[in-house]
Each structure stands twice: as C-alpha cells, then as structure tokens.
PDB file of C-alpha atoms in Angstrom:
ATOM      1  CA  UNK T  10      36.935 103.493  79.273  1.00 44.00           C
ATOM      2  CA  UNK T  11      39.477 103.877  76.699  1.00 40.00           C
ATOM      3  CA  UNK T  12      42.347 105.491  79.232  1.00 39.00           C
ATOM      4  CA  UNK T  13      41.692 102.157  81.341  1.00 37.00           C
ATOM      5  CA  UNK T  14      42.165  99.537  78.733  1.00 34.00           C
ATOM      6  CA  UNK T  15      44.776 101.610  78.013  1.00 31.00           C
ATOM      7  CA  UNK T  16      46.398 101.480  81.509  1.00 33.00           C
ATOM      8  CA  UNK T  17      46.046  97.325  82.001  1.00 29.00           C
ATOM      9  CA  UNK T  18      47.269  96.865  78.252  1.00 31.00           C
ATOM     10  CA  UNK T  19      50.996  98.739  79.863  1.00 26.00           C
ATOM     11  CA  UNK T  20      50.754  96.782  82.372  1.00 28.00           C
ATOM     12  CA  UNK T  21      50.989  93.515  81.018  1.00 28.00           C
ATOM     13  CA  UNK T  22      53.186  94.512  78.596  1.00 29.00           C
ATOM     14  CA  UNK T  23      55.243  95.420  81.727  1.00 29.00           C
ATOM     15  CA  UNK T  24      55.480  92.730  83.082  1.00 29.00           C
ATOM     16  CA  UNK T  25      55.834  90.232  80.360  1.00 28.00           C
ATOM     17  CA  UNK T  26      59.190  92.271  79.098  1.00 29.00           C
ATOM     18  CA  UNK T  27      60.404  91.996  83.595  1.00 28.00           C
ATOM     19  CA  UNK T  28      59.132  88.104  83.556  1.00 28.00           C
ATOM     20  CA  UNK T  29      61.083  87.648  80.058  1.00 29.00           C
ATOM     21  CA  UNK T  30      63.919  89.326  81.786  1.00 31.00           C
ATOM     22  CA  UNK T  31      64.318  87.004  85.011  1.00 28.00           C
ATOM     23  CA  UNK T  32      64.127  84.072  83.004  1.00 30.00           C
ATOM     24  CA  UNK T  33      67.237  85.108  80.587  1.00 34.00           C
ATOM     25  CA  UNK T  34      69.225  85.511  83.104  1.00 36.00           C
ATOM     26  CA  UNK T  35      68.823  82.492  84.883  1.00 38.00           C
ATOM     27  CA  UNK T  36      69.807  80.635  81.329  1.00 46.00           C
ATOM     28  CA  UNK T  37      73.090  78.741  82.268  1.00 39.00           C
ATOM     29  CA  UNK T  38      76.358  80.257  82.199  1.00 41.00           C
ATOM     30  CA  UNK T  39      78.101  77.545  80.204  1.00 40.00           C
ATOM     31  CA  UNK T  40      76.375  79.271  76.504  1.00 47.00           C
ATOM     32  CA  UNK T  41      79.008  81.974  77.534  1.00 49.00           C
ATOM     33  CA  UNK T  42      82.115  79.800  78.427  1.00 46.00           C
ATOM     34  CA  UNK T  43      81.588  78.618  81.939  1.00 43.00           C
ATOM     35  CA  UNK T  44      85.254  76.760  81.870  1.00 39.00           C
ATOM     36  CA  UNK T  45      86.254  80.488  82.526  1.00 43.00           C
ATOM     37  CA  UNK T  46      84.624  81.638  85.405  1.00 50.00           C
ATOM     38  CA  UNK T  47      83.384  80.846  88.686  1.00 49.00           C
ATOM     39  CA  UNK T  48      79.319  80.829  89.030  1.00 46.00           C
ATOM     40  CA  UNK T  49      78.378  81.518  92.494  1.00 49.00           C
ATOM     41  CA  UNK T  50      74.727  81.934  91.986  1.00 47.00           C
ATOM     42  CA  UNK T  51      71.673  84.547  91.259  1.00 47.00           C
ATOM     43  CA  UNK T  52      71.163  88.170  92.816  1.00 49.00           C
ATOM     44  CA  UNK T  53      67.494  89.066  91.339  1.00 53.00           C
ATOM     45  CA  UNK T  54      67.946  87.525  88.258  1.00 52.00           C
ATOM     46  CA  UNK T  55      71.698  88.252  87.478  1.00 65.00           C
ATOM     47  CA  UNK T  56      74.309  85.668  86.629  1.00 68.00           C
ATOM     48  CA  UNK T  57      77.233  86.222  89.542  1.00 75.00           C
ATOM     49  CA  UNK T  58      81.064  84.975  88.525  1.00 75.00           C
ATOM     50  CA  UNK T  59      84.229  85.403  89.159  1.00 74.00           C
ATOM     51  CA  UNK T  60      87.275  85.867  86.847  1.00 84.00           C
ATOM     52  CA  UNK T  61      90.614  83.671  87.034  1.00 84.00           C
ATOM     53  CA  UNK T  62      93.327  84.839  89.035  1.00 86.00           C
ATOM     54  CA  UNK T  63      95.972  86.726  87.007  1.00 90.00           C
ATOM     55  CA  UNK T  64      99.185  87.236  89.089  1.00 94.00           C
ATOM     56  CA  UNK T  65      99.655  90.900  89.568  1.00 95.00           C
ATOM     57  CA  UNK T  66      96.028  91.673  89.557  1.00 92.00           C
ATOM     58  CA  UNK T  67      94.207  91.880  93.075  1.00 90.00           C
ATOM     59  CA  UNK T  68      90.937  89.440  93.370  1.00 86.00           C
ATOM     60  CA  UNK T  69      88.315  92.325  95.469  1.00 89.00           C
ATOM     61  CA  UNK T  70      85.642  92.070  93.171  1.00 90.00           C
ATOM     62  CA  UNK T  71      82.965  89.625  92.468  1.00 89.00           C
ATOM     63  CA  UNK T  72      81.166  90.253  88.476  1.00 90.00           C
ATOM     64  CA  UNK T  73      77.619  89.844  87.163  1.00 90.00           C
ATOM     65  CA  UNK T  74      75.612  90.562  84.113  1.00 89.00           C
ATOM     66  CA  UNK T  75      72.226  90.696  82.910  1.00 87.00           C
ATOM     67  CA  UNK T  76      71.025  91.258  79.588  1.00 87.00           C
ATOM     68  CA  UNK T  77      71.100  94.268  78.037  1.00 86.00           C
ATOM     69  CA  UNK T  78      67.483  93.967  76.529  1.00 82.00           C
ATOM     70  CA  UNK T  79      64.937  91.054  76.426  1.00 70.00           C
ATOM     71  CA  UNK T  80      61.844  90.277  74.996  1.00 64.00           C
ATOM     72  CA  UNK T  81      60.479  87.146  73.723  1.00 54.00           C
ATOM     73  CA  UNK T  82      57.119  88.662  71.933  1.00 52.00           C
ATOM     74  CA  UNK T  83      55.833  89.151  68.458  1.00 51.00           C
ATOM     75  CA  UNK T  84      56.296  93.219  69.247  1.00 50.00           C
ATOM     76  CA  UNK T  85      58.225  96.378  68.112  1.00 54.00           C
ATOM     77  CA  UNK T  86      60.116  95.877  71.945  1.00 54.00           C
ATOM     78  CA  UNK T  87      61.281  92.743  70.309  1.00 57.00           C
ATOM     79  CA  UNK T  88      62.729  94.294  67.457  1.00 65.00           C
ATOM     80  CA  UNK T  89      64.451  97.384  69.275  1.00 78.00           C
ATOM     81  CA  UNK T  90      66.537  94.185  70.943  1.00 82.00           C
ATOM     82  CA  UNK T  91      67.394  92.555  68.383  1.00 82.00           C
ATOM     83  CA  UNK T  92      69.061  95.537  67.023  1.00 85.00           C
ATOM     84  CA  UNK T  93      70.731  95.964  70.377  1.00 88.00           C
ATOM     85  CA  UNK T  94      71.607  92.534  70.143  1.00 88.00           C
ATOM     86  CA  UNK T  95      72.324  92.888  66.600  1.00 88.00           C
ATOM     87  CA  UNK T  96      75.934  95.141  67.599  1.00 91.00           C
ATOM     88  CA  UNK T  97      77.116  91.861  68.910  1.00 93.00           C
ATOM     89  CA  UNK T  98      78.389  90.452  64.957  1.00 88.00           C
ATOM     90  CA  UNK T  99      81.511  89.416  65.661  1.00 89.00           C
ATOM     91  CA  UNK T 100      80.308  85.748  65.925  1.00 90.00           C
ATOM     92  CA  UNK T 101      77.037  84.024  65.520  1.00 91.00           C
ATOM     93  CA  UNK T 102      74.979  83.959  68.685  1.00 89.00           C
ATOM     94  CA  UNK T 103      75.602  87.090  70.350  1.00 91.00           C
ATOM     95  CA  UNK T 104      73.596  89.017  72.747  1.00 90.00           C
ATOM     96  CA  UNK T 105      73.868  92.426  74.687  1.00 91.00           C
ATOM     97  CA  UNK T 106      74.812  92.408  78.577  1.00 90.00           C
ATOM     98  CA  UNK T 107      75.052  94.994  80.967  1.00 91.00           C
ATOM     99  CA  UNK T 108      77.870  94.340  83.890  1.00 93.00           C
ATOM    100  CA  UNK T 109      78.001  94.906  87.488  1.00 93.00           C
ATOM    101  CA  UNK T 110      80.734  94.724  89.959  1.00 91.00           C
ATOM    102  CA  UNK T 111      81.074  94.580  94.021  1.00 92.00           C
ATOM    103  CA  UNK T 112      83.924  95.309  95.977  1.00 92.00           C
ATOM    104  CA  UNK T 113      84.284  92.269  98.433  1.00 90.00           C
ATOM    105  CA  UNK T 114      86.640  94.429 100.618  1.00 90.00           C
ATOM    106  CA  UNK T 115      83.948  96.239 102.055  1.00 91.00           C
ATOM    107  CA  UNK T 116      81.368  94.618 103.658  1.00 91.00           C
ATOM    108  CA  UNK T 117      77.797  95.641 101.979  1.00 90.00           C
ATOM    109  CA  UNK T 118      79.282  97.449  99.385  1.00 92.00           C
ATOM    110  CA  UNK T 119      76.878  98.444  96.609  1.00 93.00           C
ATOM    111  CA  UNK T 120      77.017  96.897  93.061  1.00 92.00           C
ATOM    112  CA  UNK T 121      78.728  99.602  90.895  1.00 93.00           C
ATOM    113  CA  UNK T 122      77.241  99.481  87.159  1.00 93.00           C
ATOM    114  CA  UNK T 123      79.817  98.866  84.318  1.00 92.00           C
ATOM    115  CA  UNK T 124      79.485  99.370  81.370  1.00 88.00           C
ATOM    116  CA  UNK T 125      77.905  96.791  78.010  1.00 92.00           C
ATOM    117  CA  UNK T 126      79.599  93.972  76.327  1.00 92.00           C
ATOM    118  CA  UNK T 127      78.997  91.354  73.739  1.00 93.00           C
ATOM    119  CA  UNK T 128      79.154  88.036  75.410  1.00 91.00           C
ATOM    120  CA  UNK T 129      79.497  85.307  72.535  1.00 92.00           C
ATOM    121  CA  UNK T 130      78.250  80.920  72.990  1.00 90.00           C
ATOM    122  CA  UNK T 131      81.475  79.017  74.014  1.00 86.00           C
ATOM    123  CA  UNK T 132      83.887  81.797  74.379  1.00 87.00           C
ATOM    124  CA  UNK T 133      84.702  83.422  78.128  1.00 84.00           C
ATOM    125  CA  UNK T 134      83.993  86.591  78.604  1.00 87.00           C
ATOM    126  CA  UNK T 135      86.258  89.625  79.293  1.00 86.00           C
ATOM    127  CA  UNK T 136      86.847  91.205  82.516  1.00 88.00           C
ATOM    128  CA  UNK T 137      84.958  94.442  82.863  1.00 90.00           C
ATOM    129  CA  UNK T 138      86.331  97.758  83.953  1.00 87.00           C
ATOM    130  CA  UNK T 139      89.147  98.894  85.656  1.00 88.00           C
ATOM    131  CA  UNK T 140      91.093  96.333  87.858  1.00 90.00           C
ATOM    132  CA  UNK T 141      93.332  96.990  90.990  1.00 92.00           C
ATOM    133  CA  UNK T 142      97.198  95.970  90.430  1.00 96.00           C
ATOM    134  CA  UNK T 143      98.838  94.096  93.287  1.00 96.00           C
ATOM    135  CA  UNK T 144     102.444  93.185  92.451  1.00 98.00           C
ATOM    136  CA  UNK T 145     103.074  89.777  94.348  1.00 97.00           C
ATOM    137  CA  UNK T 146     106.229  88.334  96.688  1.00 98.00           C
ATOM    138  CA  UNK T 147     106.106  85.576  93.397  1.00 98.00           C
ATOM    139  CA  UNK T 148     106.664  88.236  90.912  1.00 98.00           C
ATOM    140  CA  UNK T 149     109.182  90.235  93.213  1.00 98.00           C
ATOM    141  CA  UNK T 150     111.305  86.967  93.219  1.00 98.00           C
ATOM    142  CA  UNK T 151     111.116  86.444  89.330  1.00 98.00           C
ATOM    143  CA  UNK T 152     112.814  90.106  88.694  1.00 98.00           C
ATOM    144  CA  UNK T 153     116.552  89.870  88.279  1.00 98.00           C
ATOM    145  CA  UNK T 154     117.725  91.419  91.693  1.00 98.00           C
ATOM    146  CA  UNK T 155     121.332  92.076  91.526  1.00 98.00           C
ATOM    147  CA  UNK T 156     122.973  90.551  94.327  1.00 98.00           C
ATOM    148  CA  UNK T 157     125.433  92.107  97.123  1.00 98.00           C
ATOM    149  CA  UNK T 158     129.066  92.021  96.952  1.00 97.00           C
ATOM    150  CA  UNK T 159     130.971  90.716  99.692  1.00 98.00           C
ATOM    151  CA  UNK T 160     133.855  92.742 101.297  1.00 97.00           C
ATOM    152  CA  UNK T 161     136.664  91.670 104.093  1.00 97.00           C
ATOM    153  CA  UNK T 162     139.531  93.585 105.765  1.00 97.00           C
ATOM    154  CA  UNK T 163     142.021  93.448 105.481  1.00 94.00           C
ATOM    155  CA  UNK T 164     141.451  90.903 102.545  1.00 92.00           C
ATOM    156  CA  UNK T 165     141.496  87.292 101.756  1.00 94.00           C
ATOM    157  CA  UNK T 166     143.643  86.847 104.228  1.00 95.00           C
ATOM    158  CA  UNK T 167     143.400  87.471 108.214  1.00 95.00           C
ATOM    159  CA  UNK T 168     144.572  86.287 111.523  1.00 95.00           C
ATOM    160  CA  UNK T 169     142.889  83.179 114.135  1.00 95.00           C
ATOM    161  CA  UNK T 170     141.722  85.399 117.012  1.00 94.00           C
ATOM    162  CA  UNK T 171     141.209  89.044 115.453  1.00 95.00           C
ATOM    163  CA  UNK T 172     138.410  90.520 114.300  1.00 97.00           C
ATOM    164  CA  UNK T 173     138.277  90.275 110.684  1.00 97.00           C
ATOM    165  CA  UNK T 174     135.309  93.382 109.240  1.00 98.00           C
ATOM    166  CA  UNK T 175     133.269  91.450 106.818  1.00 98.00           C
ATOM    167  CA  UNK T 176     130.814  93.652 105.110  1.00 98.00           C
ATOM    168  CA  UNK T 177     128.277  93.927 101.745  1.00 98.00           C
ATOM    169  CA  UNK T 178     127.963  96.632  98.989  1.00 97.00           C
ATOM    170  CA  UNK T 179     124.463  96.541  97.945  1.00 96.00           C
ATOM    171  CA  UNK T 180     122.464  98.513  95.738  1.00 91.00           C
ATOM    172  CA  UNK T 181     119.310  99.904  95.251  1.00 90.00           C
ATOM    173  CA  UNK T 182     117.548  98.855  92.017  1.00 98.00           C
ATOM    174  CA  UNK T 183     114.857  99.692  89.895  1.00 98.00           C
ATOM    175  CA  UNK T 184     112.349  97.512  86.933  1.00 99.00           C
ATOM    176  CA  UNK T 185     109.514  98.386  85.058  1.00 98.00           C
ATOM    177  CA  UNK T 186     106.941  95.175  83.670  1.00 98.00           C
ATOM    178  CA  UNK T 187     103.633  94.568  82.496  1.00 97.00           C
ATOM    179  CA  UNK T 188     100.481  93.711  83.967  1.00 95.00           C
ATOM    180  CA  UNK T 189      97.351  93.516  81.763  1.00 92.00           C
ATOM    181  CA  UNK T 190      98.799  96.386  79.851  1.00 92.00           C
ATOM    182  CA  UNK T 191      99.762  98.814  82.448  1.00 95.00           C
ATOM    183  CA  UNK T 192     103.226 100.048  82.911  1.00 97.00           C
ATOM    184  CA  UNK T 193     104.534  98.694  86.509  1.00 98.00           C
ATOM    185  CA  UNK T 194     107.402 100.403  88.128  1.00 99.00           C
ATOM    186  CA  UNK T 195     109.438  98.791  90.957  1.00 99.00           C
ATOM    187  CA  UNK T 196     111.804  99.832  93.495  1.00 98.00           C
ATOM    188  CA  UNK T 197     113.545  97.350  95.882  1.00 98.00           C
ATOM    189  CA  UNK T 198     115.889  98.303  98.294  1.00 97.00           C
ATOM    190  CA  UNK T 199     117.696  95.713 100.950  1.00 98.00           C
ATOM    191  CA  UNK T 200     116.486  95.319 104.197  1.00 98.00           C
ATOM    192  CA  UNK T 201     118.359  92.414 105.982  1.00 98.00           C
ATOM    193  CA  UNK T 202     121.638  90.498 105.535  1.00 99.00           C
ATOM    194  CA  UNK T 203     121.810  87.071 106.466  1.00 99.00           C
ATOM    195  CA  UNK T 204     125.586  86.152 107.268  1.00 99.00           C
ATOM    196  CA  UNK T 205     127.154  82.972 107.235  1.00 98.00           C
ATOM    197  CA  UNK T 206     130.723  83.090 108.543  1.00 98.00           C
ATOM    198  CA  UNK T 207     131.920  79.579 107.171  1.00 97.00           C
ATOM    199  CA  UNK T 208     132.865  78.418 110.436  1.00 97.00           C
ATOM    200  CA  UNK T 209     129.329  77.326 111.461  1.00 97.00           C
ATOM    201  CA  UNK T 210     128.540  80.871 112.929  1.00 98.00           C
ATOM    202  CA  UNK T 211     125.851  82.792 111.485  1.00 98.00           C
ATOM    203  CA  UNK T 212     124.432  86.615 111.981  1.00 98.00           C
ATOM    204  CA  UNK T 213     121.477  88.667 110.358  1.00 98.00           C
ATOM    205  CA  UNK T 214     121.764  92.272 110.849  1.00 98.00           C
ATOM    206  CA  UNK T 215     119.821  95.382 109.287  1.00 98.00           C
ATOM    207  CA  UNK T 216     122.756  97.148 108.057  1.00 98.00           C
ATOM    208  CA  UNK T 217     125.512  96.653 104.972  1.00 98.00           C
ATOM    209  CA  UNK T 218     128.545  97.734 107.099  1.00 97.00           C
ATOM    210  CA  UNK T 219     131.450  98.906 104.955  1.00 97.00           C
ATOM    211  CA  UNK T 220     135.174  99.350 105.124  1.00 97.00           C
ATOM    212  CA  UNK T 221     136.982 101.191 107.845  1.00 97.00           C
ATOM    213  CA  UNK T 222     140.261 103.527 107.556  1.00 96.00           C
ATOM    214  CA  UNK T 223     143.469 100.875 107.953  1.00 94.00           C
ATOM    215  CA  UNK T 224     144.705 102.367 111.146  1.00 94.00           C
ATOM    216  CA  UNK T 225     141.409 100.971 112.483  1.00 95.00           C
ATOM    217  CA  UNK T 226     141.773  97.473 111.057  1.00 94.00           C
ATOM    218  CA  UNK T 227     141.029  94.738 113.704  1.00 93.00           C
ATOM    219  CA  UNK T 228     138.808  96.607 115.591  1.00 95.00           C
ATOM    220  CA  UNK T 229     135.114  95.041 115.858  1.00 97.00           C
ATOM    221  CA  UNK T 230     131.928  96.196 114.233  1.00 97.00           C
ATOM    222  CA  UNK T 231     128.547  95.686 113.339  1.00 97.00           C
ATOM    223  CA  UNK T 232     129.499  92.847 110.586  1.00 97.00           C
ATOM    224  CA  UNK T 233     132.732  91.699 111.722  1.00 97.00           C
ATOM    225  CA  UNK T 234     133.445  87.959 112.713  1.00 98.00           C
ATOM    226  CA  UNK T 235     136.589  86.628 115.104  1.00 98.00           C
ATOM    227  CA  UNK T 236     137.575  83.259 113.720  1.00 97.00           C
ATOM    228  CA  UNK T 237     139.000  80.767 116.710  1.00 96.00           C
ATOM    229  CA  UNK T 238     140.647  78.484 114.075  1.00 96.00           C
ATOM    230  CA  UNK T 239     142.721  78.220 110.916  1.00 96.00           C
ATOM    231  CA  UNK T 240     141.378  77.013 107.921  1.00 96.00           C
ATOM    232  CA  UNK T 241     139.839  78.294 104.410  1.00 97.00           C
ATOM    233  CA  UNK T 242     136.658  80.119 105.055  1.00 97.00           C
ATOM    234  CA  UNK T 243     133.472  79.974 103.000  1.00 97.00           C
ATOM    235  CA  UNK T 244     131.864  83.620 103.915  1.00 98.00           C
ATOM    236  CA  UNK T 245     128.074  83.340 102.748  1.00 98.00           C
ATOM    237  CA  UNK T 246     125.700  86.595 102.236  1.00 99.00           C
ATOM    238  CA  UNK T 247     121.943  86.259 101.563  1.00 99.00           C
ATOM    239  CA  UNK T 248     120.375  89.853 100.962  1.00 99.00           C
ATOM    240  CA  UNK T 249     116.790  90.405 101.647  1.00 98.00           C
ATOM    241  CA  UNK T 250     115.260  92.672  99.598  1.00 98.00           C
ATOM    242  CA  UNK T 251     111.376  94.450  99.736  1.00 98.00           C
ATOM    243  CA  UNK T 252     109.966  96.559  97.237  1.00 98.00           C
ATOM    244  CA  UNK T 253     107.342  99.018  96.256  1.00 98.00           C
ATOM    245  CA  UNK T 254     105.683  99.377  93.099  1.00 98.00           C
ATOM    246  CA  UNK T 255     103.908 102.312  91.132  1.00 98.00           C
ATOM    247  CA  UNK T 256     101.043 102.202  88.393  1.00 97.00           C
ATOM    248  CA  UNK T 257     100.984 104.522  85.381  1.00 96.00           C
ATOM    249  CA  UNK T 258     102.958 107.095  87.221  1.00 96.00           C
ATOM    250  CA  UNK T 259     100.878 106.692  90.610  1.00 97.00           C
ATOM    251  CA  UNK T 260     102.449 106.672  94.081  1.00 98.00           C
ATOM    252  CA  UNK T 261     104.512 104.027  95.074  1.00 98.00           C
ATOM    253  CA  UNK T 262     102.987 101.435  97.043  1.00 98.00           C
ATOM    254  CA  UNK T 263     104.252  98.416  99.267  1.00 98.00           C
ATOM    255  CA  UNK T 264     104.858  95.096  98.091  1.00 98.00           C
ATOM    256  CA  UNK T 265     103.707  92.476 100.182  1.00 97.00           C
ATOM    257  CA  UNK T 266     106.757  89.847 100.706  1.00 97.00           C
ATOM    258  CA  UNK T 267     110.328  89.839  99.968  1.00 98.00           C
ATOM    259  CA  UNK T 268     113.778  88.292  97.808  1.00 98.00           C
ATOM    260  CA  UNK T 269     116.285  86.829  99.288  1.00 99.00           C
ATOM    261  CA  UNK T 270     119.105  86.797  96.660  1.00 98.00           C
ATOM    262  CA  UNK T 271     122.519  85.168  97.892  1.00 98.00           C
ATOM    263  CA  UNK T 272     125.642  86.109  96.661  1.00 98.00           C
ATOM    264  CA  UNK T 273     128.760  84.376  95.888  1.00 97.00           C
ATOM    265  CA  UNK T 274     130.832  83.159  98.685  1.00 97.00           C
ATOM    266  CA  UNK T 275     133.856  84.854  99.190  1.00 97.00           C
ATOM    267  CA  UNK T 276     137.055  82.742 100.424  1.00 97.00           C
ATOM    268  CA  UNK T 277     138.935  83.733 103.186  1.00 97.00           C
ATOM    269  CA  UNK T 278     142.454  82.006 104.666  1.00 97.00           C
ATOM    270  CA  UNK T 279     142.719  82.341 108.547  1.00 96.00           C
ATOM    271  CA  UNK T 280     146.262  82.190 109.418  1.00 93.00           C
ATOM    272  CA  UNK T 281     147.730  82.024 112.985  1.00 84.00           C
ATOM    273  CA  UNK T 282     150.350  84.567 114.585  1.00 68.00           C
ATOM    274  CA  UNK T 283     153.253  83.299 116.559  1.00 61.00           C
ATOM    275  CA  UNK T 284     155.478  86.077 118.605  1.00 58.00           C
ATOM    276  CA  UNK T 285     159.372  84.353 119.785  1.00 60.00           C
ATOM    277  CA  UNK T 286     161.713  86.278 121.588  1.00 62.00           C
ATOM    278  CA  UNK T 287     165.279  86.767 120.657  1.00 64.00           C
ATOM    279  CA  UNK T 288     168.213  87.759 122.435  1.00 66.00           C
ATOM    280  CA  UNK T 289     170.397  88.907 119.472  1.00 68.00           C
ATOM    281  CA  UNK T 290     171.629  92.591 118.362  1.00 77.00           C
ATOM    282  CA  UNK T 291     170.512  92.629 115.030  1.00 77.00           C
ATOM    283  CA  UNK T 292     172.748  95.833 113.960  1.00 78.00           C
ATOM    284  CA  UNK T 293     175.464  93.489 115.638  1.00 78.00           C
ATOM    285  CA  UNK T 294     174.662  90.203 114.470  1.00 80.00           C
ATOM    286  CA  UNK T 295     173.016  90.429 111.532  1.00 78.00           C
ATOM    287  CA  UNK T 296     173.021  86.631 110.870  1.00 76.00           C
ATOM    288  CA  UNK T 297     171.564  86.016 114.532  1.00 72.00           C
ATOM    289  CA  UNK T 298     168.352  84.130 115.442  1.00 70.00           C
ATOM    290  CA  UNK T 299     165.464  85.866 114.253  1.00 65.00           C
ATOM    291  CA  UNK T 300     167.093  88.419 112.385  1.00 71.00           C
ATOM    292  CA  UNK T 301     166.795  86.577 109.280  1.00 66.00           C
TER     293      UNK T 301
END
C-alpha cells in the first residue's frame, strides 16, 4: 500500500512540473525583446525565432528555446530553479533557457541542442552557437579593389586604319575583415574586361592582353582596336573581379557575385597617314620637293 501511494504521488508530481513546463513556454516572446526576432510559432512547447540578418553571416538556421527549469509549486523542485534561475543576475527578471537550432538547408533536419543562456525582460537575446560565414557580392564591392591600368602601343598616339594593341595590367589582391569576430580573408582575382574603345565600339574579353615586341607593332590581337577615324579617343576599361574568402585559416571558398571596378580612361590621338610621290634626287637636289 505504501509503494502505491508512493507511485501516484511521482506521478502527479510528474506531470505538474511537464504541464508547468508547456505553459512557460508558450508565455509571449515580447518579455524577452520581441523587436529582435522573428516568432514563427510553437514546436511542443518551444518558442521558435529567427535572428536579424547580419551581412556576412549565412541565414540556414531557424532558433528556439525553452526554459531551462520550471516549476510553479510550493516544493524543493521549485527551489532547485530558482537557483538555476538565480545565475541569471545580471538584470532583474532573469530566467534560465536551454537553445535549439535546425538547419533549414536540409529538409527534416533534426533540432541540434545548444547550449544555456540567460534571457533578460526587454532586452533581445543573443544568437546561440556557432554561425556559418557567407561573404556577400555587397561586401565584395565595399573592399577597395585596385583598379587595372590601361596600356596602348605604340602610345598615345596611333594611326586611322591600323591596329592600335590596347591592353590592361591587373593585379591580383588580397584583404582581411571582420565578421562577428572572426578573421575573414579574401582573394579576388579578375575575370573579365569590359572595353570601351571611345569610338562607340565596345569588347569584353577574358584575358588582360599585354604589350608585344616593337617589330610586331600593328599587328592585331586579342585586345587591339582599328580606329576608322581621327579624333581624340576616350579608351574605357571596367575590370570584373570574383573572389574567394577563408575563415580562421579554413579553405578558401567562393564568393557568390562580383566587382566591377573601372579605371581611368586613357586618351589616345588617332592621326591619319598620307604617302606622295616625288620625282626628285634627294643626294642631288637636296632642296627638292619632299626632301625637306
């Protein structure tokens, strides 16, 4: 007789403690700074949010919390949480929460148990755990990319009708920021050139091109432009640079997106050639037509 009064008294101790439980954690959100976070409802008794975006920082998980202990009886179990809830002094009002976090990349994906936090009336809570770094095409723009020189043979100045090798001197570059306190490095190499000739032409190619030996001057390539009439020319270069970034030291990974940085324009005169024929011995005549 005693071993059963003994059994139903557990019992509804039980399930007074799991009843007292469900009902805390459907409190509202907004005691712990619901202008922060995103509530998107229950999962068997546990508060789900999400954080704010921070730019760098990839958005895969969705957050929840329950309380770390509960009990709303006159009992000992009542006092063993309020000194759980008692570690949470740093402002009045306090309590205890466990966290839990699910990957929203992978379809079912099991909640993975964080680990306790204070959670505090009025002010938003922290971000639990670890959080995946994603450097973005808006913070790849922001970084001061060095821009590509611009190159002509055989100089500023060149003939109507010839092919005049235009070309860029690029570099490869390399930053290091900050995102929620890790160390980010970044590489970014070009990977297209967008030309503008000044003449209303236009070309994008996938390589720099470069000078060529002088006896070779005139001859075409990859980046090289024939002008069909005089005139100052306005050459325009827009480099298109990716990147890849690395965390702490951890392999290098793709960045989504790219820079385009332009460069200065570089002037160039077209002139015109004219060829005359003369019938005059120079070593003869020295004064003659066209020896002058």
């Amino acid at each position: 007789m005693t071993s059963r009064r003994l059994a139903i008294g557990f019992f509804l101790v039980l399930h007074a403690l799991w009843s007292a439980s469900i009902a805390y954690a459907a409190d509202p959100i907004s005691d712990f700074g619901k202008e922060a976070v995103e509530v998107n409802g229950t999962r068997s008794g546990q508060v789900e949010i999400k954080f704010p975006n921070i730019e760098g920082v990839a958005d895969v998980y969705v957050y929840s919390y329950t309380p770390a202990c509960v009990s709303d009886t006159d009992t000992p179990e009542q006092n063993s949480c309020a000194a759980v809830n008692s570690r949470c002094r740093a402002e009045p009002g306090g309590k205890m929460v466990v966290w839990e976090r699910q990957d929203t990349r992978k379809q079912g994906a099991p909640w993975e148990r964080l680990e306790q936090a204070c959670l505090y009336p009025g002010k938003p809570p922290e971000r639990p755990g670890d959080v995946v770094i994603a450097v973005t095409e808006k913070q790849l723009r922001e970084l001061p990319i060095k821009a590509s020189t611009v190159g002509s043979q055989p100089g500023r100045h060149t003939l109507k009708g010839a092919e005049t090798n235009i070309y860029a001197e690029p570099s490869d570059q390399s930053f290091s920021i900050t995102i929620v306190g890790k160390k980010v490095d970044i590489r970014v190499k070009p990977s297209e050139y967008h030309w503008s000739y000044g003449d209303g032409t236009s070309l994008v190619t996938a390589v720099a091109g470069g000078p060529v030996p002088e006896a070779r001057w005139g001859e075409k390539t990859v980046t090289s432009h024939v002008y069909r009439a005089t005139g100052d020319m306005n050459v325009g270069l827009t480099t298109v640079f990716t990147g890849e970034f690395s965390v702490d030291g951890g392999p290098f990974q793709p960045i989504a997106g790219n820079a385009p940085v332009p460069s200065a324009p570089k002037m160039l005169s077209v002139w015109r050639s004219e060829v005359k024929l003369y019938a005059d011995d120079c070593t003869a005549n020295p004064a003659g037509e066209g020896c002058r």
